[in-house]
Amino acid sequence: MARLSVGSGRWKRPGPSAWHALGPGQPLPRRPRARRGKAAVTGDSGLTSPGTAKSLTDLSGYVPSANSPVIAAGIDIANDGGRDAAGTALPSGMPDLGGLQRSAGPGRDEAAPTATTTFGNGQSTSPAALTDGSDYTSWASPSTGVTYPGTITLTFPSRRTVSEVVLATHFGQGQGQGITKADVQTWDGSSWVTRAADAQITWTGNTATVERRSLRLPSAVATTGVRLVVKAANHTWGNLSVNEITTR
């Protein structure tokens, strides 16, 4: 459950998202020093009317506005209670950053999606890192013998509506290990259906800074699973790697 101080507009959720805080009308804060360089969101937090709350039952001014950069910018965290600070049901997939959601979702309090891959695992990693609610951990393929195509599959605990698949990685370009081309498929109950073919992914960084890239489907699909058919990647070091895969 998130906590919000009406006077300061700051909130805190235990676990991987605990560093996030939204000040009333102030730029989004930098991460603590040990966590800088990851997938930060910067700029004005874009709350509806910060500073207007009189009590913990009057928090509407701290809801993100329609154009806020915190909309659907959070990380999908397993067993998160399914509700925000005001009791609004959380979405399946990436929530809004902050203690309050702009729009209600199904509010499911459930386990993380199960991730599997045909590439195998390298560097003592596991596909579980792809859905662990943290963009600090990563999965990597073996550093030799990588061939394409290969697949990375997410199976959800329950049906969810997917309009985008979001990848997070670091060292994606140059000396990189980021996926650069993939098909996006969804499970229709009996087979995999390609929703986006040969989607191109361009990574601009070549550092430890985590970048996010979205693969948008032509239209939203209700499904219990998504699969990336990976056709190309940067793997100067021999392997490809992804930190987190989630959905909007």
mmCIF file of C-alpha atoms in Angstrom:
data_model
loop_
_atom_site.group_PDB
_atom_site.id
_atom_site.type_symbol
_atom_site.label_atom_id
_atom_site.label_comp_id
_atom_site.label_asym_id
_atom_site.label_seq_id
_atom_site.Cartn_x
_atom_site.Cartn_y
_atom_site.Cartn_z
ATOM 1 C CA MET A 1 0.000 0.000 0.000
ATOM 2 C CA ALA A 2 1.342 3.430 -0.889
ATOM 3 C CA ARG A 3 1.721 6.187 1.685
ATOM 4 C CA LEU A 4 1.121 9.846 0.905
ATOM 5 C CA SER A 5 1.909 12.870 3.053
ATOM 6 C CA VAL A 6 -0.597 15.581 2.207
ATOM 7 C CA GLY A 7 1.722 18.391 3.221
ATOM 8 C CA SER A 8 4.658 17.371 1.078
ATOM 9 C CA GLY A 9 2.981 15.428 -1.693
ATOM 10 C CA ARG A 10 5.565 12.683 -1.212
ATOM 11 C CA TRP A 11 4.659 9.013 -1.303
ATOM 12 C CA LYS A 12 6.442 5.776 -0.777
ATOM 13 C CA ARG A 13 5.639 2.192 -1.681
ATOM 14 C CA PRO A 14 7.781 -0.546 -0.124
ATOM 15 C CA GLY A 15 9.853 -2.644 -2.471
ATOM 16 C CA PRO A 16 11.359 -1.875 -5.899
ATOM 17 C CA SER A 17 9.411 1.367 -6.373
ATOM 18 C CA ALA A 18 10.131 2.867 -2.960
ATOM 19 C CA TRP A 19 12.447 5.608 -4.293
ATOM 20 C CA HIS A 20 9.732 7.295 -6.353
ATOM 21 C CA ALA A 21 8.262 10.505 -4.930
ATOM 22 C CA LEU A 22 6.007 13.105 -6.494
ATOM 23 C CA GLY A 23 6.327 16.630 -5.189
ATOM 24 C CA PRO A 24 3.448 19.049 -5.752
ATOM 25 C CA GLY A 25 4.197 20.784 -9.017
ATOM 26 C CA GLN A 26 7.911 20.007 -8.716
ATOM 27 C CA PRO A 27 10.196 18.113 -11.084
ATOM 28 C CA LEU A 28 10.341 14.379 -10.578
ATOM 29 C CA PRO A 29 13.164 13.603 -8.161
ATOM 30 C CA ARG A 30 16.462 11.955 -8.972
ATOM 31 C CA ARG A 31 17.043 8.481 -7.679
ATOM 32 C CA PRO A 32 19.223 7.913 -4.651
ATOM 33 C CA ARG A 33 22.894 7.842 -5.632
ATOM 34 C CA ALA A 34 23.158 4.051 -5.603
ATOM 35 C CA ARG A 35 20.282 3.786 -8.071
ATOM 36 C CA ARG A 36 21.036 6.579 -10.514
ATOM 37 C CA GLY A 37 21.563 5.711 -14.135
ATOM 38 C CA LYS A 38 18.551 3.423 -14.410
ATOM 39 C CA ALA A 39 15.224 4.018 -16.172
ATOM 40 C CA ALA A 40 14.445 7.355 -14.537
ATOM 41 C CA VAL A 41 11.495 9.580 -15.412
ATOM 42 C CA THR A 42 12.261 13.293 -15.264
ATOM 43 C CA GLY A 43 10.235 16.480 -15.638
ATOM 44 C CA ASP A 44 7.268 18.066 -13.899
ATOM 45 C CA SER A 45 5.181 15.342 -12.258
ATOM 46 C CA GLY A 46 2.001 16.830 -13.748
ATOM 47 C CA LEU A 47 -0.339 16.247 -10.817
ATOM 48 C CA THR A 48 -3.909 17.522 -11.218
ATOM 49 C CA SER A 49 -3.939 20.105 -8.422
ATOM 50 C CA PRO A 50 -1.168 19.511 -5.878
ATOM 51 C CA GLY A 51 -1.311 21.249 -2.535
ATOM 52 C CA THR A 52 -5.113 21.329 -2.353
ATOM 53 C CA ALA A 53 -5.716 18.264 -0.152
ATOM 54 C CA LYS A 54 -7.124 18.885 3.314
ATOM 55 C CA SER A 55 -7.082 15.300 4.549
ATOM 56 C CA LEU A 56 -6.205 11.755 3.538
ATOM 57 C CA THR A 57 -9.723 11.371 2.198
ATOM 58 C CA ASP A 58 -9.281 14.341 -0.158
ATOM 59 C CA LEU A 59 -6.437 13.403 -2.495
ATOM 60 C CA SER A 60 -7.912 14.138 -5.913
ATOM 61 C CA GLY A 61 -5.378 16.926 -6.517
ATOM 62 C CA TYR A 62 -2.577 14.363 -6.444
ATOM 63 C CA VAL A 63 -3.984 12.249 -9.266
ATOM 64 C CA PRO A 64 -1.787 12.502 -12.416
ATOM 65 C CA SER A 65 -3.156 14.771 -15.128
ATOM 66 C CA ALA A 66 -3.874 13.361 -18.583
ATOM 67 C CA ASN A 67 -0.489 14.477 -19.946
ATOM 68 C CA SER A 68 1.601 13.589 -16.907
ATOM 69 C CA PRO A 69 4.872 11.729 -17.619
ATOM 70 C CA VAL A 70 4.092 9.341 -14.774
ATOM 71 C CA ILE A 71 1.135 7.761 -16.601
ATOM 72 C CA ALA A 72 1.832 4.023 -17.068
ATOM 73 C CA ALA A 73 5.509 4.629 -16.209
ATOM 74 C CA GLY A 74 5.709 2.312 -13.223
ATOM 75 C CA ILE A 75 6.817 -1.300 -13.074
ATOM 76 C CA ASP A 76 4.491 -4.284 -12.835
ATOM 77 C CA ILE A 77 5.076 -5.637 -9.312
ATOM 78 C CA ALA A 78 3.748 -8.999 -8.186
ATOM 79 C CA ASN A 79 1.388 -9.244 -5.201
ATOM 80 C CA ASP A 80 1.122 -5.465 -4.857
ATOM 81 C CA GLY A 81 -2.224 -5.525 -3.079
ATOM 82 C CA GLY A 82 -4.142 -4.455 -6.185
ATOM 83 C CA ARG A 83 -5.028 -0.983 -4.860
ATOM 84 C CA ASP A 84 -3.471 2.489 -4.649
ATOM 85 C CA ALA A 85 -3.470 4.809 -1.610
ATOM 86 C CA ALA A 86 -7.110 5.769 -2.178
ATOM 87 C CA GLY A 87 -8.297 2.235 -2.860
ATOM 88 C CA THR A 88 -8.451 2.595 -6.647
ATOM 89 C CA ALA A 89 -7.874 -0.717 -8.419
ATOM 90 C CA LEU A 90 -4.459 -0.983 -10.074
ATOM 91 C CA PRO A 91 -4.064 -1.940 -13.748
ATOM 92 C CA SER A 92 -2.627 -5.185 -15.044
ATOM 93 C CA GLY A 93 0.808 -4.241 -16.324
ATOM 94 C CA MET A 94 2.524 -0.902 -15.813
ATOM 95 C CA PRO A 95 0.773 1.388 -13.292
ATOM 96 C CA ASP A 96 1.087 5.155 -12.960
ATOM 97 C CA LEU A 97 3.993 6.242 -10.781
ATOM 98 C CA GLY A 98 2.876 7.700 -7.479
ATOM 99 C CA GLY A 99 0.410 6.926 -4.742
ATOM 100 C CA LEU A 100 -2.674 7.455 -6.919
ATOM 101 C CA GLN A 101 -3.827 6.098 -10.269
ATOM 102 C CA ARG A 102 -5.561 8.246 -12.871
ATOM 103 C CA SER A 103 -7.696 5.351 -14.127
ATOM 104 C CA ALA A 104 -8.845 2.197 -12.413
ATOM 105 C CA GLY A 105 -7.829 -1.238 -13.613
ATOM 106 C CA PRO A 106 -8.956 -4.731 -12.655
ATOM 107 C CA GLY A 107 -7.099 -4.561 -9.313
ATOM 108 C CA ARG A 108 -5.736 -8.086 -9.330
ATOM 109 C CA ASP A 109 -3.321 -8.984 -6.551
ATOM 110 C CA GLU A 110 -1.457 -11.795 -8.263
ATOM 111 C CA ALA A 111 1.891 -13.397 -8.974
ATOM 112 C CA ALA A 112 4.340 -12.186 -11.580
ATOM 113 C CA PRO A 113 4.057 -13.437 -15.160
ATOM 114 C CA THR A 114 6.103 -16.542 -15.898
ATOM 115 C CA ALA A 115 8.943 -15.932 -18.372
ATOM 116 C CA THR A 116 10.583 -18.610 -20.535
ATOM 117 C CA THR A 117 12.990 -18.513 -23.456
ATOM 118 C CA THR A 118 14.370 -20.790 -26.145
ATOM 119 C CA PHE A 119 17.743 -19.028 -26.059
ATOM 120 C CA GLY A 120 18.936 -20.656 -22.857
ATOM 121 C CA ASN A 121 20.514 -18.788 -19.967
ATOM 122 C CA GLY A 122 23.964 -17.289 -19.581
ATOM 123 C CA GLN A 123 25.985 -15.487 -16.919
ATOM 124 C CA SER A 124 24.111 -17.270 -14.104
ATOM 125 C CA THR A 125 20.872 -15.473 -15.024
ATOM 126 C CA SER A 126 17.277 -16.671 -15.164
ATOM 127 C CA PRO A 127 14.252 -15.568 -17.239
ATOM 128 C CA ALA A 128 12.547 -14.855 -13.910
ATOM 129 C CA ALA A 129 14.509 -11.580 -13.893
ATOM 130 C CA LEU A 130 12.394 -10.393 -16.829
ATOM 131 C CA THR A 131 9.253 -10.161 -14.678
ATOM 132 C CA ASP A 132 10.624 -9.604 -11.163
ATOM 133 C CA GLY A 133 9.410 -6.002 -10.857
ATOM 134 C CA SER A 134 12.906 -4.512 -11.054
ATOM 135 C CA ASP A 135 14.813 -2.982 -13.955
ATOM 136 C CA TYR A 136 18.076 -3.484 -12.024
ATOM 137 C CA THR A 137 18.240 -7.223 -12.668
ATOM 138 C CA SER A 138 18.643 -8.777 -16.098
ATOM 139 C CA TRP A 139 18.455 -11.991 -18.065
ATOM 140 C CA ALA A 140 21.168 -12.827 -20.599
ATOM 141 C CA SER A 141 21.529 -15.531 -23.195
ATOM 142 C CA PRO A 142 24.687 -17.645 -23.409
ATOM 143 C CA SER A 143 27.621 -15.735 -24.914
ATOM 144 C CA THR A 144 28.184 -18.324 -27.636
ATOM 145 C CA GLY A 145 25.958 -20.178 -30.055
ATOM 146 C CA VAL A 146 23.155 -17.582 -30.232
ATOM 147 C CA THR A 147 21.017 -18.163 -33.334
ATOM 148 C CA TYR A 148 17.859 -16.493 -34.627
ATOM 149 C CA PRO A 149 14.948 -16.607 -34.467
ATOM 150 C CA GLY A 150 14.415 -17.434 -30.813
ATOM 151 C CA THR A 151 11.560 -16.704 -28.465
ATOM 152 C CA ILE A 152 10.914 -15.028 -25.122
ATOM 153 C CA THR A 153 7.471 -15.828 -23.721
ATOM 154 C CA LEU A 154 5.480 -14.256 -20.886
ATOM 155 C CA THR A 155 2.496 -16.170 -19.470
ATOM 156 C CA PHE A 156 0.171 -14.068 -17.295
ATOM 157 C CA PRO A 157 -1.609 -15.373 -14.179
ATOM 158 C CA SER A 158 -4.883 -14.099 -15.655
ATOM 159 C CA ARG A 159 -6.138 -12.561 -18.866
ATOM 160 C CA ARG A 160 -5.106 -8.941 -19.409
ATOM 161 C CA THR A 161 -5.566 -6.378 -22.155
ATOM 162 C CA VAL A 162 -2.302 -5.562 -23.952
ATOM 163 C CA SER A 163 -1.710 -2.630 -26.291
ATOM 164 C CA GLU A 164 2.079 -2.390 -25.895
ATOM 165 C CA VAL A 165 4.941 -4.649 -24.886
ATOM 166 C CA VAL A 166 7.672 -2.690 -23.104
ATOM 167 C CA LEU A 167 11.317 -3.782 -23.009
ATOM 168 C CA ALA A 168 13.956 -2.380 -20.664
ATOM 169 C CA THR A 169 17.671 -2.983 -21.183
ATOM 170 C CA HIS A 170 21.076 -1.362 -20.806
ATOM 171 C CA PHE A 171 24.143 -1.334 -23.049
ATOM 172 C CA GLY A 172 21.621 -1.711 -25.841
ATOM 173 C CA GLN A 173 23.614 -0.079 -28.647
ATOM 174 C CA GLY A 174 27.248 -0.074 -29.650
ATOM 175 C CA GLN A 175 28.871 -2.587 -27.318
ATOM 176 C CA GLY A 176 25.330 -3.746 -26.973
ATOM 177 C CA GLN A 177 23.128 -6.607 -26.142
ATOM 178 C CA GLY A 178 19.679 -5.186 -26.871
ATOM 179 C CA ILE A 179 17.059 -6.788 -29.133
ATOM 180 C CA THR A 180 16.785 -4.899 -32.432
ATOM 181 C CA LYS A 181 14.077 -6.784 -34.365
ATOM 182 C CA ALA A 182 11.209 -8.980 -33.222
ATOM 183 C CA ASP A 183 7.693 -10.150 -33.967
ATOM 184 C CA VAL A 184 5.137 -9.586 -31.205
ATOM 185 C CA GLN A 185 2.658 -12.416 -30.766
ATOM 186 C CA THR A 186 -0.263 -13.010 -28.404
ATOM 187 C CA TRP A 187 -1.907 -16.261 -27.339
ATOM 188 C CA ASP A 188 -5.524 -16.635 -28.512
ATOM 189 C CA GLY A 189 -6.261 -19.747 -26.468
ATOM 190 C CA SER A 190 -5.096 -22.260 -29.053
ATOM 191 C CA SER A 191 -2.212 -20.697 -31.011
ATOM 192 C CA TRP A 192 0.162 -17.762 -31.240
ATOM 193 C CA VAL A 193 -1.051 -14.882 -33.406
ATOM 194 C CA THR A 194 1.437 -12.345 -34.817
ATOM 195 C CA ARG A 195 0.240 -8.833 -33.990
ATOM 196 C CA ALA A 196 3.326 -6.884 -35.080
ATOM 197 C CA ALA A 197 5.859 -8.317 -37.544
ATOM 198 C CA ASP A 198 9.521 -7.344 -37.840
ATOM 199 C CA ALA A 199 9.221 -4.552 -35.281
ATOM 200 C CA GLN A 200 12.426 -2.516 -35.278
ATOM 201 C CA ILE A 201 13.937 -1.423 -31.957
ATOM 202 C CA THR A 202 16.534 1.344 -31.784
ATOM 203 C CA TRP A 203 18.554 1.827 -28.613
ATOM 204 C CA THR A 204 20.383 5.142 -28.246
ATOM 205 C CA GLY A 205 22.516 4.432 -25.198
ATOM 206 C CA ASN A 206 25.669 2.435 -24.633
ATOM 207 C CA THR A 207 25.953 2.773 -20.853
ATOM 208 C CA ALA A 208 24.563 1.293 -17.652
ATOM 209 C CA THR A 209 21.550 3.596 -17.990
ATOM 210 C CA VAL A 210 18.441 1.504 -18.502
ATOM 211 C CA GLU A 211 16.348 2.443 -21.540
ATOM 212 C CA ARG A 212 12.756 1.483 -22.291
ATOM 213 C CA ARG A 213 11.288 0.834 -25.718
ATOM 214 C CA SER A 214 7.651 0.059 -26.543
ATOM 215 C CA LEU A 215 6.384 -2.309 -29.213
ATOM 216 C CA ARG A 216 2.839 -1.167 -29.977
ATOM 217 C CA LEU A 217 0.164 -3.544 -31.204
ATOM 218 C CA PRO A 218 -2.192 -2.311 -33.964
ATOM 219 C CA SER A 219 -5.063 -2.690 -31.505
ATOM 220 C CA ALA A 220 -5.452 -3.821 -27.905
ATOM 221 C CA VAL A 221 -5.774 -7.578 -27.367
ATOM 222 C CA ALA A 222 -7.076 -9.513 -24.355
ATOM 223 C CA THR A 223 -4.703 -12.413 -23.815
ATOM 224 C CA THR A 224 -3.027 -14.692 -21.292
ATOM 225 C CA GLY A 225 0.392 -14.480 -22.907
ATOM 226 C CA VAL A 226 2.750 -12.545 -25.157
ATOM 227 C CA ARG A 227 5.724 -13.860 -27.086
ATOM 228 C CA LEU A 228 8.618 -12.078 -28.729
ATOM 229 C CA VAL A 229 10.046 -13.879 -31.736
ATOM 230 C CA VAL A 230 13.497 -12.325 -31.644
ATOM 231 C CA LYS A 231 15.101 -12.028 -35.079
ATOM 232 C CA ALA A 232 18.121 -9.818 -34.406
ATOM 233 C CA ALA A 233 20.005 -8.197 -31.549
ATOM 234 C CA ASN A 234 23.198 -6.378 -30.726
ATOM 235 C CA HIS A 235 25.514 -8.934 -29.163
ATOM 236 C CA THR A 236 29.039 -7.621 -29.453
ATOM 237 C CA TRP A 237 29.848 -9.648 -26.353
ATOM 238 C CA GLY A 238 28.189 -12.719 -27.842
ATOM 239 C CA ASN A 239 24.953 -12.543 -25.862
ATOM 240 C CA LEU A 240 21.689 -10.632 -25.908
ATOM 241 C CA SER A 241 20.178 -9.342 -22.682
ATOM 242 C CA VAL A 242 16.951 -7.801 -21.375
ATOM 243 C CA ASN A 243 16.289 -6.342 -17.933
ATOM 244 C CA GLU A 244 12.495 -6.320 -17.816
ATOM 245 C CA ILE A 245 9.543 -7.044 -20.087
ATOM 246 C CA THR A 246 6.074 -5.821 -19.189
ATOM 247 C CA THR A 247 2.925 -4.504 -20.831
ATOM 248 C CA ARG A 248 0.627 -1.532 -21.011
#
